[in-house]
PDB file of C-alpha atoms in Angstrom:
ATOM      1  CA  MET A1446     -55.972  48.495  42.849  1.00 82.00           C
ATOM      2  CA  MET A1447     -57.973  51.314  44.852  1.00 87.00           C
ATOM      3  CA  ASN A1448     -61.615  50.072  45.037  1.00 89.00           C
ATOM      4  CA  LYS A1449     -63.329  52.968  46.692  1.00 95.00           C
ATOM      5  CA  ILE A1450     -63.033  55.815  49.101  1.00 96.00           C
ATOM      6  CA  GLU A1451     -62.880  53.989  52.332  1.00 96.00           C
ATOM      7  CA  HIS A1452     -63.446  57.220  54.404  1.00 97.00           C
ATOM      8  CA  ILE A1453     -62.644  60.923  54.721  1.00 98.00           C
ATOM      9  CA  GLY A1454     -60.402  61.858  57.806  1.00 98.00           C
ATOM     10  CA  ILE A1455     -61.078  65.332  59.414  1.00 98.00           C
ATOM     11  CA  ALA A1456     -58.770  66.766  61.970  1.00 98.00           C
ATOM     12  CA  VAL A1457     -60.491  68.319  64.892  1.00 98.00           C
ATOM     13  CA  ASN A1458     -59.523  70.109  68.077  1.00 98.00           C
ATOM     14  CA  ASN A1459     -61.954  68.354  70.285  1.00 97.00           C
ATOM     15  CA  LEU A1460     -63.955  65.104  69.679  1.00 97.00           C
ATOM     16  CA  ASN A1461     -66.450  65.962  72.467  1.00 97.00           C
ATOM     17  CA  LYS A1462     -67.435  68.999  70.633  1.00 97.00           C
ATOM     18  CA  SER A1463     -66.987  67.820  67.067  1.00 98.00           C
ATOM     19  CA  VAL A1464     -68.892  64.451  67.400  1.00 98.00           C
ATOM     20  CA  PRO A1465     -72.253  65.910  68.140  1.00 98.00           C
ATOM     21  CA  LEU A1466     -71.754  68.751  65.323  1.00 98.00           C
ATOM     22  CA  TYR A1467     -71.088  65.943  62.762  1.00 98.00           C
ATOM     23  CA  GLU A1468     -73.888  63.750  64.091  1.00 98.00           C
ATOM     24  CA  LEU A1469     -76.346  66.738  63.583  1.00 97.00           C
ATOM     25  CA  LEU A1470     -74.749  67.530  60.215  1.00 97.00           C
ATOM     26  CA  LEU A1471     -74.904  64.008  58.761  1.00 96.00           C
ATOM     27  CA  ASN A1472     -78.107  62.956  60.619  1.00 97.00           C
ATOM     28  CA  THR A1473     -76.359  59.879  62.034  1.00 97.00           C
ATOM     29  CA  SER A1474     -74.894  58.654  65.104  1.00 97.00           C
ATOM     30  CA  CYS A1475     -71.217  58.087  65.808  1.00 98.00           C
ATOM     31  CA  TYR A1476     -70.869  54.081  65.697  1.00 97.00           C
ATOM     32  CA  LYS A1477     -67.424  53.862  66.930  1.00 95.00           C
ATOM     33  CA  THR A1478     -64.569  55.525  68.871  1.00 97.00           C
ATOM     34  CA  GLU A1479     -61.207  54.212  69.060  1.00 95.00           C
ATOM     35  CA  ILE A1480     -57.749  55.283  70.508  1.00 95.00           C
ATOM     36  CA  VAL A1481     -54.791  54.614  68.232  1.00 93.00           C
ATOM     37  CA  ALA A1482     -52.058  54.880  70.599  1.00 90.00           C
ATOM     38  CA  SER A1483     -49.193  54.552  68.040  1.00 87.00           C
ATOM     39  CA  GLU A1484     -50.374  57.524  66.170  1.00 90.00           C
ATOM     40  CA  HIS A1485     -51.257  59.626  69.384  1.00 95.00           C
ATOM     41  CA  VAL A1486     -54.821  60.120  68.134  1.00 96.00           C
ATOM     42  CA  ASN A1487     -58.384  59.541  69.226  1.00 97.00           C
ATOM     43  CA  THR A1488     -60.740  58.708  66.489  1.00 97.00           C
ATOM     44  CA  ALA A1489     -64.500  58.820  66.052  1.00 98.00           C
ATOM     45  CA  PHE A1490     -66.345  57.077  63.017  1.00 98.00           C
ATOM     46  CA  LEU A1491     -69.680  58.074  61.406  1.00 98.00           C
ATOM     47  CA  LYS A1492     -71.425  56.725  58.449  1.00 96.00           C
ATOM     48  CA  THR A1493     -73.975  58.028  56.187  1.00 92.00           C
ATOM     49  CA  GLY A1494     -75.132  55.750  53.363  1.00 91.00           C
ATOM     50  CA  GLU A1495     -71.911  53.966  52.066  1.00 90.00           C
ATOM     51  CA  ASN A1496     -69.741  56.972  53.104  1.00 93.00           C
ATOM     52  CA  LYS A1497     -67.599  57.130  56.352  1.00 97.00           C
ATOM     53  CA  VAL A1498     -66.174  60.143  58.189  1.00 98.00           C
ATOM     54  CA  GLU A1499     -63.304  59.823  60.679  1.00 98.00           C
ATOM     55  CA  LEU A1500     -62.804  62.630  63.103  1.00 98.00           C
ATOM     56  CA  LEU A1501     -59.302  62.700  64.433  1.00 98.00           C
ATOM     57  CA  GLU A1502     -58.259  64.332  67.752  1.00 98.00           C
ATOM     58  CA  ALA A1503     -54.454  64.601  68.807  1.00 98.00           C
ATOM     59  CA  THR A1504     -53.567  62.991  72.142  1.00 97.00           C
ATOM     60  CA  SER A1505     -50.186  64.329  72.242  1.00 96.00           C
ATOM     61  CA  ASP A1506     -48.608  67.871  71.218  1.00 95.00           C
ATOM     62  CA  ASP A1507     -46.023  66.079  68.888  1.00 93.00           C
ATOM     63  CA  SER A1508     -48.345  63.959  66.891  1.00 94.00           C
ATOM     64  CA  ALA A1509     -48.973  64.394  63.264  1.00 93.00           C
ATOM     65  CA  ILE A1510     -52.721  65.633  63.850  1.00 96.00           C
ATOM     66  CA  ALA A1511     -51.372  68.137  66.448  1.00 97.00           C
ATOM     67  CA  LYS A1512     -48.949  69.491  63.922  1.00 96.00           C
ATOM     68  CA  PHE A1513     -51.615  69.476  61.099  1.00 96.00           C
ATOM     69  CA  LEU A1514     -54.053  71.513  63.411  1.00 97.00           C
ATOM     70  CA  GLU A1515     -51.318  73.945  64.554  1.00 97.00           C
ATOM     71  CA  LYS A1516     -50.429  74.707  60.784  1.00 96.00           C
ATOM     72  CA  LYS A1517     -53.628  74.402  59.070  1.00 95.00           C
ATOM     73  CA  GLY A1518     -56.455  74.349  61.624  1.00 97.00           C
ATOM     74  CA  GLU A1519     -59.414  71.965  61.670  1.00 98.00           C
ATOM     75  CA  GLY A1520     -60.341  70.499  58.280  1.00 97.00           C
ATOM     76  CA  ILE A1521     -59.861  67.642  55.874  1.00 97.00           C
ATOM     77  CA  HIS A1522     -56.684  65.802  56.895  1.00 97.00           C
ATOM     78  CA  HIS A1523     -56.745  62.873  54.334  1.00 97.00           C
ATOM     79  CA  ILE A1524     -58.669  60.627  51.972  1.00 98.00           C
ATOM     80  CA  ALA A1525     -58.492  57.008  52.603  1.00 97.00           C
ATOM     81  CA  PHE A1526     -59.015  54.278  49.892  1.00 97.00           C
ATOM     82  CA  ALA A1527     -59.846  50.688  50.243  1.00 96.00           C
ATOM     83  CA  VAL A1528     -57.493  48.205  48.710  1.00 97.00           C
ATOM     84  CA  ASP A1529     -57.525  44.458  48.365  1.00 95.00           C
ATOM     85  CA  ASN A1530     -53.838  43.875  48.796  1.00 95.00           C
ATOM     86  CA  ILE A1531     -51.820  46.798  50.475  1.00 97.00           C
ATOM     87  CA  LEU A1532     -48.545  45.365  49.839  1.00 96.00           C
ATOM     88  CA  GLU A1533     -49.141  45.124  46.090  1.00 96.00           C
ATOM     89  CA  GLU A1534     -50.596  48.632  45.895  1.00 97.00           C
ATOM     90  CA  MET A1535     -47.655  49.978  47.809  1.00 97.00           C
ATOM     91  CA  GLU A1536     -45.092  48.322  45.548  1.00 97.00           C
ATOM     92  CA  ARG A1537     -47.256  49.680  42.401  1.00 97.00           C
ATOM     93  CA  LEU A1538     -47.366  53.255  43.683  1.00 97.00           C
ATOM     94  CA  LYS A1539     -43.619  53.274  44.747  1.00 97.00           C
ATOM     95  CA  ALA A1540     -42.558  51.884  41.263  1.00 97.00           C
ATOM     96  CA  ASN A1541     -44.786  54.832  39.622  1.00 97.00           C
ATOM     97  CA  GLY A1542     -42.859  57.428  41.690  1.00 97.00           C
ATOM     98  CA  PHE A1543     -45.234  58.079  44.678  1.00 97.00           C
ATOM     99  CA  THR A1544     -43.487  58.610  48.112  1.00 97.00           C
ATOM    100  CA  LEU A1545     -44.794  56.313  50.797  1.00 97.00           C
ATOM    101  CA  LEU A1546     -44.619  57.706  54.376  1.00 96.00           C
ATOM    102  CA  ASN A1547     -44.097  54.244  55.746  1.00 92.00           C
ATOM    103  CA  GLU A1548     -42.350  51.406  54.038  1.00 92.00           C
ATOM    104  CA  VAL A1549     -44.458  48.721  55.715  1.00 95.00           C
ATOM    105  CA  PRO A1550     -48.345  48.926  56.436  1.00 95.00           C
ATOM    106  CA  LYS A1551     -49.100  49.596  60.164  1.00 93.00           C
ATOM    107  CA  LYS A1552     -52.200  48.960  62.246  1.00 92.00           C
ATOM    108  CA  GLY A1553     -54.576  51.734  61.956  1.00 91.00           C
ATOM    109  CA  ALA A1554     -58.181  52.406  63.310  1.00 91.00           C
ATOM    110  CA  ASP A1555     -61.151  50.486  62.490  1.00 90.00           C
ATOM    111  CA  ASN A1556     -59.641  47.211  61.964  1.00 90.00           C
ATOM    112  CA  LYS A1557     -57.415  48.291  59.073  1.00 93.00           C
ATOM    113  CA  MET A1558     -53.771  47.931  58.047  1.00 94.00           C
ATOM    114  CA  VAL A1559     -52.687  51.406  56.571  1.00 96.00           C
ATOM    115  CA  CYS A1560     -50.068  53.101  54.574  1.00 97.00           C
ATOM    116  CA  PHE A1561     -49.794  56.833  53.864  1.00 97.00           C
ATOM    117  CA  LEU A1562     -48.455  58.596  50.630  1.00 97.00           C
ATOM    118  CA  HIS A1563     -46.694  61.761  51.051  1.00 96.00           C
ATOM    119  CA  PRO A1564     -48.875  64.824  49.987  1.00 96.00           C
ATOM    120  CA  LYS A1565     -45.833  66.265  47.955  1.00 96.00           C
ATOM    121  CA  SER A1566     -46.245  63.259  45.359  1.00 96.00           C
ATOM    122  CA  THR A1567     -50.050  63.592  45.332  1.00 97.00           C
ATOM    123  CA  ASN A1568     -50.647  67.245  44.585  1.00 96.00           C
ATOM    124  CA  GLY A1569     -50.870  68.340  48.258  1.00 95.00           C
ATOM    125  CA  VAL A1570     -53.389  65.583  49.207  1.00 96.00           C
ATOM    126  CA  LEU A1571     -52.479  63.070  52.096  1.00 96.00           C
ATOM    127  CA  ILE A1572     -53.679  59.757  50.801  1.00 97.00           C
ATOM    128  CA  GLU A1573     -54.269  56.767  52.984  1.00 97.00           C
ATOM    129  CA  LEU A1574     -54.400  53.092  51.660  1.00 97.00           C
ATOM    130  CA  CYS A1575     -56.637  50.732  53.851  1.00 96.00           C
ATOM    131  CA  GLN A1576     -56.985  47.102  53.920  1.00 96.00           C
ATOM    132  CA  GLU A1577     -59.291  45.321  56.187  1.00 93.00           C
ATOM    133  CA  ILE A1578     -57.559  42.925  58.601  1.00 92.00           C
ATOM    134  CA  LYS A1579     -58.884  39.509  58.267  1.00 84.00           C
ATOM    135  CA  TRP A1580     -58.890  37.099  61.183  1.00 71.00           C
ATOM    136  CA  VAL A1581     -58.373  33.476  60.402  1.00 59.00           C
TER     137      VAL A1581
END
């Protein structure tokens, strides 16, 4: 079950320029930056109220973010939804005809396991499922 919008991902050309812009826009400070080496991306997170924004900067010319920026320019890249059980949600969505971009969840930013749904199966919107990693 999708509980809430976890964050909105925005692709940017340059975090050093974009973070101050979004801090001013949202009247808040960036609370976290993180490199996700497996995705070839640098991220920055901002929070306003209950809402989070993730800024994404490519670290490699062949990364998904670099390709997105080349094709579409800066802007909204994805909408992420928090889920309680990512494996169950992946199975539910797959059984209902949605196309998963990865068959198993992978480690994402902000202490999350993630899975993306192909935009062709979601009316052109890249959807991310996020489950908090719980340490025992």
